[in-house]
Coordinates of N, CA and C in Angstrom, one line a residue:
Chain A
G11 N 110.2 148.2 36.4 CA 109.3 149.3 36.9 C 110.1 150.4 37.5
A12 N 109.3 151.5 37.9 CA 110.0 152.6 38.5 C 110.5 152.4 39.9
G13 N 109.8 151.5 40.7 CA 110.2 151.4 42.0 C 110.4 149.9 42.4
V14 N 110.6 149.6 43.7 CA 110.8 148.3 44.1 C 109.4 147.7 44.2
S15 N 109.2 146.5 43.6 CA 107.9 145.9 43.6 C 107.9 144.6 44.4
Q16 N 107.0 144.4 45.3 CA 106.9 143.2 46.1 C 105.5 142.5 45.9
S17 N 105.6 141.2 46.0 CA 104.3 140.4 45.9 C 104.5 139.2 46.7
P18 N 103.3 138.7 47.3 CA 102.1 139.4 47.4 C 102.1 140.6 48.3
S19 N 101.1 141.5 48.1 CA 101.1 142.6 49.1 C 100.5 142.2 50.4
N20 N 99.7 141.2 50.4 CA 99.1 140.6 51.6 C 99.0 139.1 51.5
K21 N 99.3 138.4 52.6 CA 99.2 137.0 52.5 C 98.8 136.5 53.9
V22 N 97.7 135.7 53.9 CA 97.3 135.0 55.1 C 97.5 133.6 54.9
T23 N 98.2 132.9 55.9 CA 98.5 131.5 55.7 C 98.3 130.8 57.0
E24 N 98.1 129.5 56.9 CA 97.9 128.7 58.1 C 99.3 128.3 58.7
K25 N 99.3 128.2 60.0 CA 100.6 127.8 60.7 C 101.0 126.5 60.1
G26 N 102.3 126.4 59.8 CA 102.9 125.2 59.3 C 103.1 125.2 57.8
K27 N 102.4 126.1 57.1 CA 102.6 126.2 55.7 C 103.8 126.9 55.3
D28 N 104.3 126.7 54.1 CA 105.4 127.5 53.6 C 104.9 128.7 52.8
V29 N 105.7 129.8 52.8 CA 105.3 130.9 52.0 C 106.5 131.4 51.2
E30 N 106.3 132.0 50.1 CA 107.3 132.7 49.3 C 106.9 134.1 49.0
L31 N 107.9 135.0 49.3 CA 107.7 136.4 49.1 C 108.7 136.9 48.0
R32 N 108.2 137.7 47.1 CA 109.0 138.0 45.9 C 109.3 139.5 45.9
C33 N 110.5 139.8 45.5 CA 110.9 141.2 45.4 C 111.6 141.4 44.0
D34 N 111.1 142.5 43.3 CA 111.6 142.9 42.1 C 112.3 144.2 42.2
P35 N 113.6 144.3 42.3 CA 114.2 145.6 42.6 C 114.2 146.6 41.5
I36 N 114.6 147.8 41.7 CA 114.7 148.8 40.7 C 115.7 148.3 39.6
S37 N 115.4 148.5 38.4 CA 116.2 148.0 37.3 C 117.6 148.6 37.4
G38 N 118.7 147.8 37.4 CA 120.0 148.3 37.4 C 120.6 148.3 38.8
H39 N 119.8 148.1 39.8 CA 120.3 148.1 41.2 C 120.9 146.7 41.5
T40 N 122.2 146.7 42.0 CA 122.8 145.5 42.2 C 122.7 145.0 43.7
A41 N 122.4 146.0 44.6 CA 122.2 145.6 46.0 C 120.8 145.4 46.3
L42 N 120.4 144.4 47.0 CA 119.1 144.1 47.4 C 119.0 143.7 48.9
Y43 N 118.0 144.2 49.6 CA 118.0 144.0 51.1 C 116.6 143.5 51.5
W44 N 116.5 142.6 52.5 CA 115.3 142.2 53.1 C 115.3 142.6 54.5
Y45 N 114.1 143.2 55.0 CA 113.9 143.6 56.3 C 112.6 143.1 56.8
R46 N 112.4 143.0 58.1 CA 111.2 142.6 58.7 C 110.7 143.6 59.7
Q47 N 109.5 144.0 59.7 CA 108.9 144.9 60.6 C 107.7 144.3 61.3
S48 N 107.9 144.0 62.6 CA 106.8 143.4 63.4 C 106.0 144.5 64.1
L49 N 104.8 144.2 64.4 CA 103.9 145.2 65.1 C 104.6 145.7 66.3
G50 N 104.7 147.1 66.3 CA 105.3 147.7 67.5 C 106.8 147.6 67.6
Q51 N 107.4 147.0 66.7 CA 108.9 146.8 66.7 C 109.5 147.6 65.6
G52 N 110.8 147.8 65.7 CA 111.6 148.5 64.7 C 111.8 147.5 63.5
L53 N 112.5 148.0 62.5 CA 112.9 147.2 61.4 C 114.1 146.4 61.7
E54 N 114.0 145.1 61.3 CA 115.0 144.1 61.6 C 115.6 143.7 60.3
F55 N 117.0 143.9 60.2 CA 117.7 143.5 58.9 C 117.8 142.0 58.9
L56 N 117.4 141.4 57.7 CA 117.5 140.0 57.5 C 118.7 139.6 56.7
I57 N 118.8 140.1 55.5 CA 119.8 139.6 54.6 C 120.0 140.7 53.5
Y58 N 121.2 140.7 52.9 CA 121.4 141.5 51.7 C 122.1 140.7 50.7
F59 N 121.9 141.1 49.4 CA 122.6 140.5 48.3 C 123.3 141.6 47.5
Q60 N 124.5 141.3 47.1 CA 125.3 142.1 46.2 C 125.4 141.2 45.0
G61 N 124.7 141.6 43.9 CA 124.6 140.7 42.8 C 123.8 139.5 43.2
N62 N 124.3 138.3 42.9 CA 123.6 137.1 43.3 C 124.0 136.5 44.6
S63 N 125.1 137.1 45.2 CA 125.7 136.5 46.4 C 125.2 137.2 47.7
A64 N 125.1 136.4 48.7 CA 124.7 137.0 50.0 C 125.8 136.8 51.0
P65 N 126.6 137.8 51.2 CA 127.8 137.6 52.0 C 127.5 137.2 53.5
D66 N 126.4 137.6 54.0 CA 126.1 137.4 55.4 C 124.7 137.0 55.6
K67 N 124.4 135.7 56.0 CA 123.1 135.3 56.2 C 122.7 135.2 57.7
S68 N 123.5 135.8 58.6 CA 123.3 135.6 60.0 C 122.1 136.4 60.5
G69 N 121.6 137.3 59.7 CA 120.4 138.1 60.2 C 119.1 137.3 60.1
L70 N 119.1 136.2 59.3 CA 117.9 135.4 59.2 C 117.6 134.8 60.6
P71 N 116.3 135.0 61.0 CA 115.9 134.6 62.4 C 116.0 133.2 62.7
S72 N 115.9 132.3 61.7 CA 116.0 130.8 62.0 C 116.3 130.1 60.7
D73 N 116.5 128.8 60.8 CA 116.8 128.1 59.6 C 115.6 127.8 58.8
R74 N 114.4 128.3 59.2 CA 113.2 128.1 58.4 C 113.2 129.2 57.3
F75 N 114.0 130.2 57.5 CA 114.1 131.3 56.6 C 115.2 131.1 55.6
S76 N 114.9 131.3 54.3 CA 116.0 131.3 53.3 C 115.7 132.3 52.2
A77 N 116.7 132.8 51.5 CA 116.5 133.8 50.5 C 117.4 133.4 49.3
E78 N 117.0 133.7 48.1 CA 117.9 133.6 47.0 C 117.6 134.7 46.0
R79 N 118.6 134.9 45.2 CA 118.5 135.9 44.1 C 119.2 135.3 42.9
T80 N 118.4 135.3 41.8 CA 119.0 134.7 40.6 C 119.0 135.8 39.5
G81 N 120.0 135.7 38.7 CA 120.1 136.6 37.6 C 120.4 138.1 38.0
G82 N 120.8 138.2 39.3 CA 121.1 139.6 39.7 C 119.9 140.5 39.8
S83 N 118.7 139.9 39.8 CA 117.5 140.8 39.8 C 116.5 140.3 40.9
V84 N 115.5 139.6 40.5 CA 114.4 139.2 41.4 C 115.0 138.3 42.6
S85 N 114.4 138.6 43.8 CA 114.8 137.8 44.9 C 113.5 137.2 45.5
T86 N 113.7 136.0 46.1 CA 112.6 135.3 46.8 C 113.0 135.1 48.2
L87 N 112.2 135.4 49.2 CA 112.3 135.1 50.6 C 111.3 134.0 50.9
T88 N 111.9 132.9 51.4 CA 111.0 131.7 51.7 C 111.0 131.4 53.2
I89 N 109.8 131.3 53.7 CA 109.6 130.9 55.1 C 109.0 129.5 55.1
Q90 N 109.7 128.6 55.7 CA 109.1 127.2 55.8 C 108.4 127.0 57.1
R91 N 107.4 126.2 57.1 CA 106.7 125.8 58.4 C 106.4 127.0 59.2
T92 N 105.6 128.0 58.6 CA 105.4 129.3 59.3 C 104.8 129.1 60.7
Q93 N 105.3 130.1 61.5 CA 104.8 130.1 62.9 C 104.1 131.5 63.1
Q94 N 103.3 131.6 64.1 CA 102.6 132.9 64.3 C 103.5 134.0 64.5
E95 N 104.6 133.8 65.2 CA 105.6 134.9 65.4 C 106.2 135.4 64.1
D96 N 106.0 134.7 63.0 CA 106.5 135.2 61.7 C 105.6 136.3 61.1
S97 N 104.4 136.5 61.7 CA 103.5 137.5 61.2 C 104.2 138.9 61.3
A98 N 104.3 139.6 60.2 CA 105.0 140.8 60.1 C 104.9 141.4 58.7
V99 N 105.5 142.6 58.5 CA 105.6 143.1 57.2 C 107.1 142.8 56.8
Y100 N 107.2 142.2 55.6 CA 108.5 141.9 55.0 C 108.8 143.0 53.9
L101 N 109.8 143.8 54.2 CA 110.1 144.9 53.3 C 111.4 144.5 52.5
C102 N 111.3 144.8 51.2 CA 112.5 144.6 50.4 C 113.0 146.0 50.0
A103 N 114.3 146.2 49.8 CA 114.8 147.4 49.3 C 116.0 147.2 48.4
S104 N 116.3 148.2 47.6 CA 117.4 148.0 46.7 C 118.2 149.4 46.6
S105 N 119.4 149.3 46.1 CA 120.2 150.4 45.9 C 121.1 150.1 44.7
H106 N 121.7 151.2 44.1 CA 122.5 151.1 42.9 C 123.7 150.1 43.2
T107 N 124.4 150.4 44.3 CA 125.4 149.5 44.8 C 125.3 149.5 46.3
S108 N 126.2 148.8 47.0 CA 126.1 148.8 48.4 C 127.0 149.9 49.0
G109 N 127.5 150.8 48.2 CA 128.3 151.9 48.7 C 127.6 152.9 49.6
A110 N 128.4 153.7 50.3 CA 127.9 154.6 51.3 C 127.1 155.7 50.7
G111 N 127.3 156.1 49.5 CA 126.6 157.2 48.9 C 125.3 156.9 48.3
N112 N 124.9 155.6 48.4 CA 123.7 155.2 47.6 C 122.4 155.2 48.5
T113 N 121.4 155.9 48.0 CA 120.2 155.9 48.7 C 119.5 154.5 48.5
I114 N 118.9 154.1 49.6 CA 118.2 152.8 49.6 C 116.7 153.0 49.4
Y115 N 116.1 152.3 48.4 CA 114.7 152.5 48.1 C 113.9 151.3 48.5
F116 N 112.8 151.5 49.2 CA 112.0 150.4 49.7 C 110.8 150.2 48.9
G117 N 110.3 148.9 48.9 CA 109.0 148.6 48.4 C 108.0 148.8 49.4
E118 N 106.7 148.5 49.0 CA 105.6 148.7 49.9 C 105.4 147.6 50.9
G119 N 106.1 146.5 50.8 CA 106.1 145.4 51.7 C 105.1 144.3 51.4
S120 N 105.4 143.2 52.0 CA 104.4 142.1 51.9 C 104.0 141.8 53.4
W121 N 102.6 142.0 53.6 CA 102.1 141.8 54.9 C 101.7 140.4 55.1
L122 N 102.4 139.7 56.0 CA 102.2 138.3 56.2 C 101.5 138.1 57.6
T123 N 100.4 137.3 57.5 CA 99.6 137.0 58.7 C 99.6 135.5 58.8
V124 N 100.1 134.9 59.9 CA 100.0 133.4 60.1 C 99.0 133.2 61.1
V125 N 98.0 132.4 60.8 CA 96.8 132.1 61.7 C 96.8 130.6 62.1
Chain B
K31 N 127.5 145.8 69.0 CA 126.3 145.9 68.1 C 125.8 147.3 68.0
Q32 N 125.6 147.8 66.8 CA 125.0 149.1 66.6 C 123.6 149.2 67.2
E33 N 123.3 150.3 67.9 CA 122.0 150.5 68.4 C 121.6 152.0 68.0
V34 N 120.4 152.2 67.6 CA 119.9 153.5 67.2 C 118.7 153.8 68.0
T35 N 118.7 155.0 68.6 CA 117.6 155.5 69.5 C 117.0 156.8 68.9
Q36 N 115.7 156.8 68.9 CA 115.1 158.1 68.4 C 114.2 158.6 69.6
I37 N 114.4 160.0 69.7 CA 113.6 160.7 70.7 C 113.0 161.9 70.1
P38 N 111.7 162.3 70.3 CA 110.8 161.5 71.1 C 110.2 160.3 70.3
A39 N 109.5 159.4 71.0 CA 108.8 158.3 70.4 C 107.6 158.8 69.6
A40 N 107.0 159.9 70.2 CA 105.8 160.5 69.6 C 105.8 162.0 69.8
L41 N 105.2 162.7 68.9 CA 105.1 164.1 69.0 C 103.9 164.6 68.3
S42 N 103.2 165.5 69.0 CA 102.0 166.1 68.4 C 102.1 167.6 68.5
V43 N 102.1 168.4 67.4 CA 102.2 169.8 67.5 C 101.2 170.5 66.5
P44 N 100.9 171.8 66.8 CA 100.0 172.5 65.8 C 100.8 172.8 64.5
E45 N 100.0 172.9 63.5 CA 100.5 173.2 62.2 C 101.3 174.5 62.2
G46 N 102.4 174.6 61.5 CA 103.1 175.8 61.4 C 104.4 175.8 62.2
E47 N 104.5 175.0 63.2 CA 105.6 175.0 64.1 C 106.8 174.4 63.4
N48 N 108.0 174.8 63.8 CA 109.3 174.2 63.5 C 109.6 173.1 64.5
L49 N 110.1 172.0 64.1 CA 110.3 171.0 65.1 C 111.6 170.2 64.7
V50 N 112.1 169.5 65.8 CA 113.3 168.8 65.7 C 113.1 167.4 66.2
L51 N 113.5 166.4 65.4 CA 113.5 165.0 65.7 C 115.0 164.6 66.0
N52 N 115.2 163.8 67.0 CA 116.5 163.4 67.4 C 116.8 161.9 67.1
C53 N 118.0 161.6 66.8 CA 118.5 160.3 66.6 C 119.9 160.1 67.1
S54 N 120.2 159.1 67.8 CA 121.5 158.8 68.3 C 121.9 157.4 68.0
F55 N 123.2 157.1 67.8 CA 123.7 155.8 67.5 C 124.9 155.5 68.3
T56 N 125.2 154.3 68.6 CA 126.2 153.9 69.6 C 127.6 153.7 69.0
D57 N 127.6 153.3 67.7 CA 128.9 153.0 67.1 C 129.1 154.1 66.0
S58 N 130.1 155.0 66.2 CA 130.3 156.1 65.3 C 131.0 155.7 64.0
A59 N 131.3 154.4 63.8 CA 132.0 154.0 62.6 C 130.9 153.7 61.5
I60 N 130.2 154.7 61.1 CA 129.2 154.5 60.1 C 129.6 155.0 58.7
Y61 N 129.0 154.5 57.7 CA 129.2 155.0 56.3 C 128.2 156.1 56.0
N62 N 127.0 156.0 56.4 CA 126.0 157.0 56.2 C 124.9 156.9 57.1
L63 N 124.0 157.9 57.1 CA 122.8 158.0 57.9 C 121.7 158.4 57.0
Q64 N 120.6 157.8 57.1 CA 119.4 158.1 56.3 C 118.2 158.4 57.2
W65 N 117.4 159.4 56.8 CA 116.1 159.6 57.4 C 115.0 159.1 56.4
F66 N 114.1 158.4 56.9 CA 113.0 157.9 56.1 C 111.7 158.4 56.7
R67 N 110.6 158.3 55.9 CA 109.3 158.6 56.3 C 108.5 157.4 56.0
Q68 N 107.6 157.0 56.9 CA 106.7 155.8 56.7 C 105.3 156.3 57.0
D69 N 104.4 156.2 56.0 CA 103.0 156.4 56.2 C 102.3 155.1 56.6
P70 N 101.2 155.2 57.3 CA 100.5 154.0 57.8 C 100.2 153.0 56.6
G71 N 100.6 151.8 56.8 CA 100.3 150.7 55.8 C 101.2 150.8 54.6
K72 N 102.2 151.7 54.6 CA 103.1 151.9 53.4 C 104.5 151.5 53.7
G73 N 105.3 151.5 52.6 CA 106.7 151.2 52.8 C 107.4 152.5 53.2
L74 N 108.7 152.5 53.1 CA 109.5 153.6 53.6 C 109.9 154.5 52.4
T75 N 109.9 155.8 52.6 CA 110.3 156.8 51.6 C 111.6 157.5 52.1
S76 N 112.7 157.4 51.4 CA 113.9 158.1 51.8 C 113.7 159.6 51.7
L77 N 114.1 160.3 52.7 CA 114.0 161.7 52.8 C 115.4 162.4 52.5
L78 N 116.4 162.0 53.3 CA 117.7 162.6 53.2 C 118.7 161.5 53.5
L79 N 119.9 161.6 52.8 CA 121.0 160.7 53.1 C 122.2 161.6 53.4
I80 N 122.9 161.3 54.5 CA 124.1 162.1 54.8 C 125.2 161.1 54.9
Q81 N 126.2 161.3 54.1 CA 127.4 160.4 54.1 C 128.3 160.8 55.3
S82 N 129.1 159.9 55.7 CA 129.9 160.1 57.0 C 130.8 161.3 56.9
S83 N 131.2 161.7 55.7 CA 132.0 162.9 55.6 C 131.3 164.2 55.6
Q84 N 129.9 164.1 55.6 CA 129.1 165.3 55.5 C 128.6 165.7 56.8
R85 N 128.2 167.0 56.9 CA 127.6 167.5 58.2 C 126.1 167.7 58.1
E86 N 125.6 168.0 56.9 CA 124.2 168.2 56.8 C 123.7 168.0 55.4
Q87 N 122.4 167.8 55.2 CA 121.8 167.8 53.9 C 120.4 168.5 54.1
T88 N 120.0 169.1 53.0 CA 118.7 169.9 53.0 C 117.9 169.5 51.8
S89 N 116.6 169.4 52.0 CA 115.7 169.1 50.9 C 114.4 169.8 51.3
G90 N 114.1 171.0 50.6 CA 112.9 171.7 50.9 C 112.8 172.2 52.3
R91 N 111.8 171.8 53.0 CA 111.6 172.2 54.4 C 112.4 171.3 55.4
L92 N 113.1 170.4 54.9 CA 113.8 169.4 55.8 C 115.3 169.7 55.8
N93 N 115.8 169.6 57.0 CA 117.3 169.7 57.1 C 117.8 168.7 58.1
A94 N 118.7 167.9 57.7 CA 119.3 166.9 58.6 C 120.7 167.2 58.8
S95 N 121.1 167.0 60.1 CA 122.5 167.2 60.5 C 123.1 165.9 61.0
L96 N 124.4 165.8 60.9 CA 125.1 164.6 61.4 C 126.3 165.1 62.2
D97 N 126.4 164.6 63.4 CA 127.6 164.8 64.2 C 128.1 163.4 64.5
K98 N 129.0 162.9 63.6 CA 129.4 161.5 63.7 C 130.1 161.2 65.0
S99 N 131.0 162.1 65.4 CA 131.8 161.8 66.6 C 131.0 161.6 67.8
S100 N 129.9 162.3 67.9 CA 129.1 162.2 69.1 C 127.9 161.3 68.9
G101 N 127.8 160.7 67.7 CA 126.8 159.7 67.4 C 125.4 160.3 67.4
R102 N 125.2 161.5 66.8 CA 123.9 162.1 66.8 C 123.5 162.7 65.5
S103 N 122.2 162.7 65.2 CA 121.7 163.3 64.0 C 120.4 164.0 64.4
T104 N 120.1 165.1 63.8 CA 118.8 165.7 64.0 C 118.1 165.9 62.6
L105 N 116.8 165.8 62.6 CA 116.0 166.2 61.5 C 115.1 167.4 61.9
Y106 N 115.3 168.5 61.1 CA 114.6 169.7 61.4 C 113.5 169.8 60.3
I107 N 112.3 170.1 60.8 CA 111.2 170.3 59.8 C 110.7 171.7 60.1
A108 N 110.8 172.5 59.0 CA 110.3 173.9 59.1 C 108.9 174.0 58.7
A109 N 108.2 174.9 59.4 CA 106.8 175.3 59.0 C 106.0 174.0 58.8
S110 N 105.8 173.2 59.8 CA 105.2 171.9 59.6 C 103.7 172.0 59.1
Q111 N 103.3 171.0 58.3 CA 102.0 170.9 57.7 C 101.3 169.6 58.1
P112 N 100.0 169.5 58.0 CA 99.3 168.3 58.4 C 99.8 167.1 57.5
G113 N 100.2 167.4 56.3 CA 100.7 166.3 55.4 C 102.1 165.8 55.9
D114 N 102.7 166.4 56.8 CA 104.0 165.9 57.4 C 103.7 164.8 58.4
S115 N 102.5 164.6 58.8 CA 102.1 163.5 59.7 C 102.5 162.2 59.2
A116 N 103.4 161.5 60.0 CA 103.9 160.2 59.6 C 104.8 159.7 60.7
T117 N 105.4 158.5 60.5 CA 106.5 158.0 61.3 C 107.8 158.3 60.6
Y118 N 108.7 158.9 61.4 CA 110.0 159.3 60.8 C 111.1 158.3 61.4
L119 N 111.8 157.7 60.5 CA 112.8 156.7 61.0 C 114.2 157.1 60.6
C120 N 115.1 156.9 61.5 CA 116.5 157.2 61.3 C 117.2 155.8 61.2
A121 N 118.2 155.7 60.3 CA 118.9 154.5 60.1 C 120.3 154.8 59.7
V122 N 121.2 153.9 60.2 CA 122.6 154.1 59.9 C 123.2 152.9 59.2
L123 N 124.1 153.1 58.3 CA 124.8 152.0 57.6 C 126.2 151.9 58.2
G124 N 126.6 150.7 58.6 CA 127.9 150.5 59.2 C 127.8 150.3 60.7
G125 N 129.0 150.3 61.3 CA 129.0 150.0 62.8 C 128.9 148.6 63.0
G126 N 129.4 147.7 62.1 CA 129.4 146.3 62.3 C 128.2 145.5 61.7
A127 N 127.3 146.2 61.0 CA 126.2 145.5 60.4 C 126.2 145.6 58.9
D128 N 125.7 144.6 58.2 CA 125.7 144.7 56.8 C 124.6 145.6 56.2
G129 N 123.5 145.6 56.9 CA 122.4 146.4 56.4 C 122.2 147.6 57.3
L130 N 121.2 148.4 57.0 CA 120.8 149.5 57.8 C 120.4 149.1 59.2
T131 N 120.8 149.8 60.2 CA 120.2 149.6 61.6 C 119.3 150.8 61.8
F132 N 118.0 150.4 62.1 CA 117.0 151.4 62.3 C 116.7 151.7 63.7
G133 N 116.3 153.0 64.0 CA 115.6 153.3 65.2 C 114.2 152.9 65.2
K134 N 113.5 153.1 66.3 CA 112.1 152.7 66.3 C 111.1 153.7 65.8
G135 N 111.7 154.9 65.5 CA 110.9 155.9 64.9 C 110.3 156.9 65.8
T136 N 109.9 158.1 65.2 CA 109.2 159.1 65.9 C 107.8 159.3 65.2
H137 N 106.7 159.0 65.9 CA 105.4 159.1 65.3 C 105.0 160.6 65.5
L138 N 104.9 161.3 64.3 CA 104.6 162.7 64.3 C 103.2 163.0 63.9
I139 N 102.5 163.8 64.6 CA 101.1 164.3 64.2 C 101.2 165.8 64.2
I140 N 100.8 166.3 63.0 CA 100.7 167.8 62.9 C 99.2 168.1 62.9
Q141 N 98.8 168.9 63.9 CA 97.3 169.2 64.0 C 97.0 170.4 63.1
P142 N 95.9 170.2 62.3 CA 95.5 171.4 61.5 C 95.1 172.6 62.3

């Protein structure tokens, strides 16, 4: 597609359930990023992929969070045993490469509500 | 750890005014700085990207400057319009982080 596509756009889940959030980056973009935006907070960097590898996973908030990217394209962010504090907008972004001159393009986000 | 601060947090001005949004960052070892716009309930739209070797970038009524050594950037909006109402976010790449480090944004309202 023309832009970064995320699904679902909205998700309401019960506390303790697992959720999967999907990101389809712009075609040809090798760098992919996940961010979290909580109500009233700034954007928090979670993880980035260059191709299929994620050099640094230290931004993930806890071991309940994991992310993978296969085939150098689609990425999935998985949250296990969701908690209410996980409620946020999860934004995915991509860029041509991870170099300094590359504009980063964001998707519309997946709005997660844990009840 | 890189920290980004945006001032003011909110701004409301009449249509037609020129205005300046400020961004500062603590670690000057950045690769680039980007300004984004976020409309309510939407994702982020990139407005301008300034690489560390550049001093400014312009797009239409928007002009962004970068003073890397002092850790500052400004976004200048000329002849503001109601459609400019949004949250404007400043973000830097580098300074010890793998991804962009964002400020908390300036919530801008342009009154018709």
